[in-house]
Short mmCIF file of C-alpha atoms and ligand atoms in Angstrom, two decimals:
data_model
loop_
_atom_site.label_atom_id
_atom_site.label_comp_id
_atom_site.label_asym_id
_atom_site.label_seq_id
_atom_site.Cartn_x
_atom_site.Cartn_y
_atom_site.Cartn_z
CA MET H 1 0.00 0.00 0.00
CA LEU H 2 1.30 3.51 -0.79
CA ARG H 3 0.57 6.20 1.76
CA ARG H 4 1.27 9.94 1.65
CA GLY H 5 3.36 11.34 4.50
CA GLU H 6 6.59 13.13 5.27
CA CYS H 7 8.41 10.78 2.96
CA GLY H 8 6.09 11.40 0.05
CA GLU H 9 5.19 7.83 -0.69
CA VAL H 10 5.61 5.15 1.97
CA LEU H 11 5.76 1.57 0.83
CA LYS H 12 4.34 -0.99 3.25
CA VAL H 13 5.97 -4.40 3.37
CA PHE H 14 5.46 -7.24 5.87
CA LEU H 15 8.47 -8.83 7.57
CA VAL H 16 7.93 -12.45 8.59
CA SER H 17 10.06 -12.89 11.70
CA ARG H 18 9.88 -13.43 15.45
CA ASN H 19 13.46 -12.28 16.04
CA GLU H 20 13.20 -9.03 18.03
CA GLY H 21 16.75 -7.99 17.10
CA LYS H 22 16.08 -8.32 13.37
CA ILE H 23 12.70 -6.63 13.66
CA ARG H 24 14.27 -3.61 15.41
CA GLU H 25 16.94 -3.31 12.72
CA PHE H 26 14.57 -3.69 9.77
CA ARG H 27 12.13 -1.16 11.27
CA GLU H 28 14.91 1.44 11.61
CA LEU H 29 16.14 0.69 8.08
CA GLY H 30 12.58 1.12 6.85
CA VAL H 31 12.19 4.54 8.49
CA ARG H 32 15.32 5.74 6.64
CA GLU H 33 14.12 4.42 3.30
CA CYS H 34 10.45 5.48 3.63
CA VAL H 35 9.32 1.89 3.94
CA ASP H 36 6.85 0.82 6.61
CA VAL H 37 8.19 -2.56 7.78
CA VAL H 38 5.37 -4.39 9.56
CA PRO H 39 6.39 -7.50 11.52
CA VAL H 40 4.13 -10.51 11.25
CA SER H 41 4.50 -13.92 12.79
CA VAL H 42 3.58 -17.05 10.85
CA ASP H 43 3.88 -20.69 11.93
CA LYS H 44 6.60 -22.34 9.86
CA VAL H 45 9.42 -24.83 10.26
CA GLU H 46 13.00 -23.93 9.40
CA ILE H 47 14.74 -26.56 7.26
CA GLN H 48 18.39 -27.43 7.90
CA SER H 49 20.53 -26.88 4.83
CA ASP H 50 24.08 -25.69 4.21
CA ASP H 51 22.68 -23.05 1.86
CA LEU H 52 21.14 -19.89 3.36
CA THR H 53 19.24 -19.16 0.14
CA GLN H 54 17.49 -22.55 0.23
CA ILE H 55 16.52 -21.98 3.88
CA ALA H 56 15.13 -18.51 3.12
CA LEU H 57 13.28 -19.66 -0.03
CA TYR H 58 11.66 -22.54 1.85
CA SER H 59 10.66 -20.21 4.64
CA ALA H 60 9.17 -17.68 2.18
CA ALA H 61 7.26 -20.45 0.37
CA GLN H 62 5.70 -21.56 3.67
CA ALA H 63 4.82 -17.98 4.65
CA SER H 64 3.19 -17.42 1.24
CA LEU H 65 0.58 -20.06 2.13
CA HIS H 66 -0.68 -17.61 4.78
CA LEU H 67 0.17 -14.32 3.02
CA ARG H 68 -0.61 -15.16 -0.62
CA ASN H 69 -1.78 -11.65 -1.53
CA GLU H 70 0.77 -9.64 0.46
CA LEU H 71 4.09 -7.97 -0.24
CA PHE H 72 6.37 -9.54 2.37
CA PHE H 73 9.92 -10.66 2.98
CA VAL H 74 11.81 -13.16 5.11
CA GLU H 75 15.49 -13.06 5.98
CA ASP H 76 18.02 -15.69 6.89
CA ALA H 77 21.49 -14.74 8.06
CA GLY H 78 24.69 -16.43 9.18
CA LEU H 79 28.19 -15.78 10.49
CA TYR H 80 31.02 -17.44 8.51
CA ILE H 81 34.35 -17.72 10.35
CA LYS H 82 37.33 -18.34 8.06
CA PRO H 83 39.65 -20.29 10.40
CA LEU H 84 36.67 -22.53 11.26
CA LYS H 85 36.14 -23.16 7.52
CA GLY H 86 32.94 -21.12 7.45
CA PHE H 87 31.37 -22.56 10.63
CA PRO H 88 28.74 -21.79 11.96
CA GLY H 89 27.36 -20.32 8.67
CA PRO H 90 23.79 -21.55 8.10
CA PHE H 91 23.85 -23.18 11.57
CA SER H 92 24.43 -19.85 13.33
CA SER H 93 21.12 -19.78 15.10
CA TYR H 94 21.60 -23.30 16.53
CA VAL H 95 25.22 -22.57 17.52
CA TYR H 96 24.16 -19.32 19.20
CA ARG H 97 21.48 -21.17 21.21
CA THR H 98 23.84 -23.97 22.23
CA ILE H 99 27.51 -22.99 22.71
CA GLY H 100 26.80 -19.26 22.29
CA VAL H 101 29.26 -16.40 21.99
CA SER H 102 31.59 -17.82 24.65
CA GLY H 103 31.67 -21.21 22.92
CA VAL H 104 32.69 -19.62 19.62
CA LEU H 105 35.42 -17.63 21.38
CA LYS H 106 36.69 -20.90 22.92
CA LEU H 107 36.79 -22.57 19.49
CA LEU H 108 38.94 -19.69 18.29
CA SER H 109 41.34 -19.57 21.23
CA GLY H 110 44.91 -19.71 20.00
CA PHE H 111 43.96 -18.53 16.48
CA SER H 112 45.59 -15.32 15.30
CA GLU H 113 43.69 -15.42 11.98
CA ARG H 114 40.15 -14.41 13.00
CA SER H 115 38.55 -13.11 9.82
CA ALA H 116 34.83 -13.64 9.31
CA TYR H 117 31.82 -12.33 7.45
CA PHE H 118 28.09 -12.09 7.91
CA GLU H 119 25.71 -12.86 5.07
CA SER H 120 22.07 -11.86 4.87
CA VAL H 121 19.67 -13.41 2.35
CA ILE H 122 16.32 -11.69 1.92
CA VAL H 123 13.54 -13.36 -0.07
CA LEU H 124 10.83 -10.95 -1.19
CA HIS H 125 7.37 -12.22 -2.11
CA GLN H 126 5.30 -10.18 -4.53
CA PRO H 127 1.70 -11.26 -5.10
CA THR H 128 1.36 -12.76 -8.61
CA GLN H 129 5.10 -12.34 -9.28
CA GLY H 130 6.70 -14.89 -7.00
CA PHE H 131 9.99 -14.61 -5.16
CA ARG H 132 13.12 -12.52 -5.61
CA VAL H 133 16.41 -12.88 -3.68
CA PHE H 134 18.64 -10.06 -2.35
CA ARG H 135 21.97 -10.52 -0.54
CA GLY H 136 24.25 -8.45 1.66
CA PHE H 137 27.68 -9.15 3.16
CA VAL H 138 29.95 -7.50 5.71
CA THR H 139 33.52 -8.64 6.30
CA GLY H 140 35.38 -8.23 9.58
CA THR H 141 37.13 -10.07 12.40
CA ILE H 142 36.15 -11.94 15.56
CA SER H 143 37.25 -10.02 18.65
CA LEU H 144 39.32 -11.61 21.44
CA GLU H 145 36.53 -11.06 23.97
CA ALA H 146 32.83 -10.11 23.93
CA ARG H 147 32.27 -6.33 24.05
CA GLY H 148 29.15 -4.18 24.11
CA SER H 149 25.51 -4.65 24.97
CA GLY H 150 23.67 -3.54 21.83
CA GLY H 151 22.37 -5.62 18.95
CA PHE H 152 21.81 -9.36 19.19
CA GLY H 153 23.38 -12.73 18.47
CA PHE H 154 27.08 -12.59 17.67
CA ASP H 155 27.24 -8.78 17.63
CA PRO H 156 29.48 -8.60 20.76
CA ILE H 157 32.29 -10.47 18.96
CA PHE H 158 32.09 -9.09 15.40
CA ILE H 159 34.25 -6.09 14.42
CA PRO H 160 33.43 -4.84 10.90
CA GLU H 161 36.42 -4.12 8.67
CA GLY H 162 37.81 -0.59 9.05
CA HIS H 163 36.37 -0.20 12.56
CA GLU H 164 37.50 -0.89 16.13
CA LYS H 165 34.17 -1.32 17.87
CA THR H 166 32.10 -4.51 17.76
CA PHE H 167 28.58 -4.29 16.34
CA ALA H 168 27.30 -4.52 19.93
CA GLU H 169 29.24 -1.34 20.82
CA MET H 170 27.68 0.62 17.96
CA ASP H 171 24.30 2.31 17.89
CA LEU H 172 21.56 0.83 15.72
CA GLU H 173 21.98 3.37 12.91
CA THR H 174 25.74 2.77 12.64
CA LYS H 175 25.35 -1.01 12.59
CA ASN H 176 22.61 -0.72 9.94
CA SER H 177 24.79 1.51 7.74
CA LEU H 178 27.51 -1.19 7.66
CA SER H 179 25.73 -4.49 8.11
CA HIS H 180 24.91 -7.39 5.80
CA ARG H 181 21.25 -6.82 6.69
CA GLY H 182 21.34 -3.12 5.81
CA LYS H 183 22.92 -3.90 2.42
CA ALA H 184 20.41 -6.62 1.53
CA PHE H 185 17.51 -4.42 2.65
CA ARG H 186 18.68 -1.40 0.62
CA ALA H 187 19.11 -3.63 -2.45
CA MET H 188 15.51 -4.84 -2.01
CA VAL H 189 14.16 -1.30 -1.58
CA ASP H 190 16.06 -0.02 -4.66
CA TRP H 191 14.58 -2.84 -6.69
CA LEU H 192 11.06 -2.26 -5.34
CA ARG H 193 11.21 1.46 -6.07
CA THR H 194 12.31 0.82 -9.66
CA ALA H 195 9.70 -1.90 -10.14
CA TYR H 196 6.90 0.26 -8.75
CA LYS H 197 7.94 3.29 -10.81
CA SER H 198 8.00 1.36 -14.07
CA ARG H 199 4.67 -0.26 -13.26
CA ALA H 200 3.17 3.18 -12.52
CA ARG H 201 4.43 4.36 -15.94
CA GLU H 202 2.73 1.42 -17.65
CA ILE H 203 -0.66 2.30 -16.10
P1 IMP W 1 18.40 -16.66 11.51
O1 IMP W 1 18.65 -15.81 10.31
O2 IMP W 1 17.20 -16.22 12.26
O3 IMP W 1 18.44 -18.12 11.20
O4 IMP W 1 19.55 -16.39 12.55
C1 IMP W 1 20.87 -16.72 12.36
C2 IMP W 1 21.69 -16.47 13.60
O5 IMP W 1 22.84 -15.79 13.15
C3 IMP W 1 21.07 -15.56 14.66
O6 IMP W 1 20.43 -16.30 15.66
C4 IMP W 1 22.27 -14.86 15.24
O7 IMP W 1 22.85 -15.63 16.24
C5 IMP W 1 23.20 -14.79 14.04
N1 IMP W 1 23.06 -13.50 13.38
C6 IMP W 1 22.42 -13.21 12.22
N2 IMP W 1 22.51 -11.91 11.95
C7 IMP W 1 23.21 -11.37 12.95
C8 IMP W 1 23.60 -10.05 13.23
O8 IMP W 1 23.31 -9.07 12.53
N3 IMP W 1 24.31 -9.90 14.35
C9 IMP W 1 24.66 -10.92 15.17
N4 IMP W 1 24.30 -12.16 14.97
C10 IMP W 1 23.56 -12.39 13.86
#
């Protein structure tokens, strides 16, 4: 739905997620881009796969059974640690719930090479037009100890390249300007704006 407001036109898009950290970040990103991100919770199972895109596509397909006529997106994200050969990657959520931040730091003890990246995969559902995938990455390193209280998940141990603070030591706006999630979201919004403009021209 397009609504008139301070932004001119505000695009409304549903976000299928129960993750409070993600919801907070996407809502702030939306405010910046004149997009009203509306969280919605849908019952679905998450498949295990070593491919984030497959996980996100499956999740979007399940959500579309409930939200057939809506513009919505789902996101799946993971932390890939180079000296651990990409672990935990698509298993990040499970690893966070089990061994957690301290467990990952233990796995890395003694390693001087600590490079890592986050990947975000967004799958957008457009009624009658199916699914479209957008990706974002941020490279960085794993800190020697957990620092900061902001953000969620592995934020206290991830230092984005070119910075000294961990994501958890940054404010929401700064993390969003650098993060995998911010990049994937902006790619989706750019695409939506172009798609909506060209459709408006056709009418
Ligand atoms: P999922 O995308 O909900 O499957 O979550 C993947 C897991 O990766 C989360 O539970 C977090 O532990 C971690 N993760 C994903 N994105 C971030 C982030 O931006 N910061 C910190 N941890 C993240």
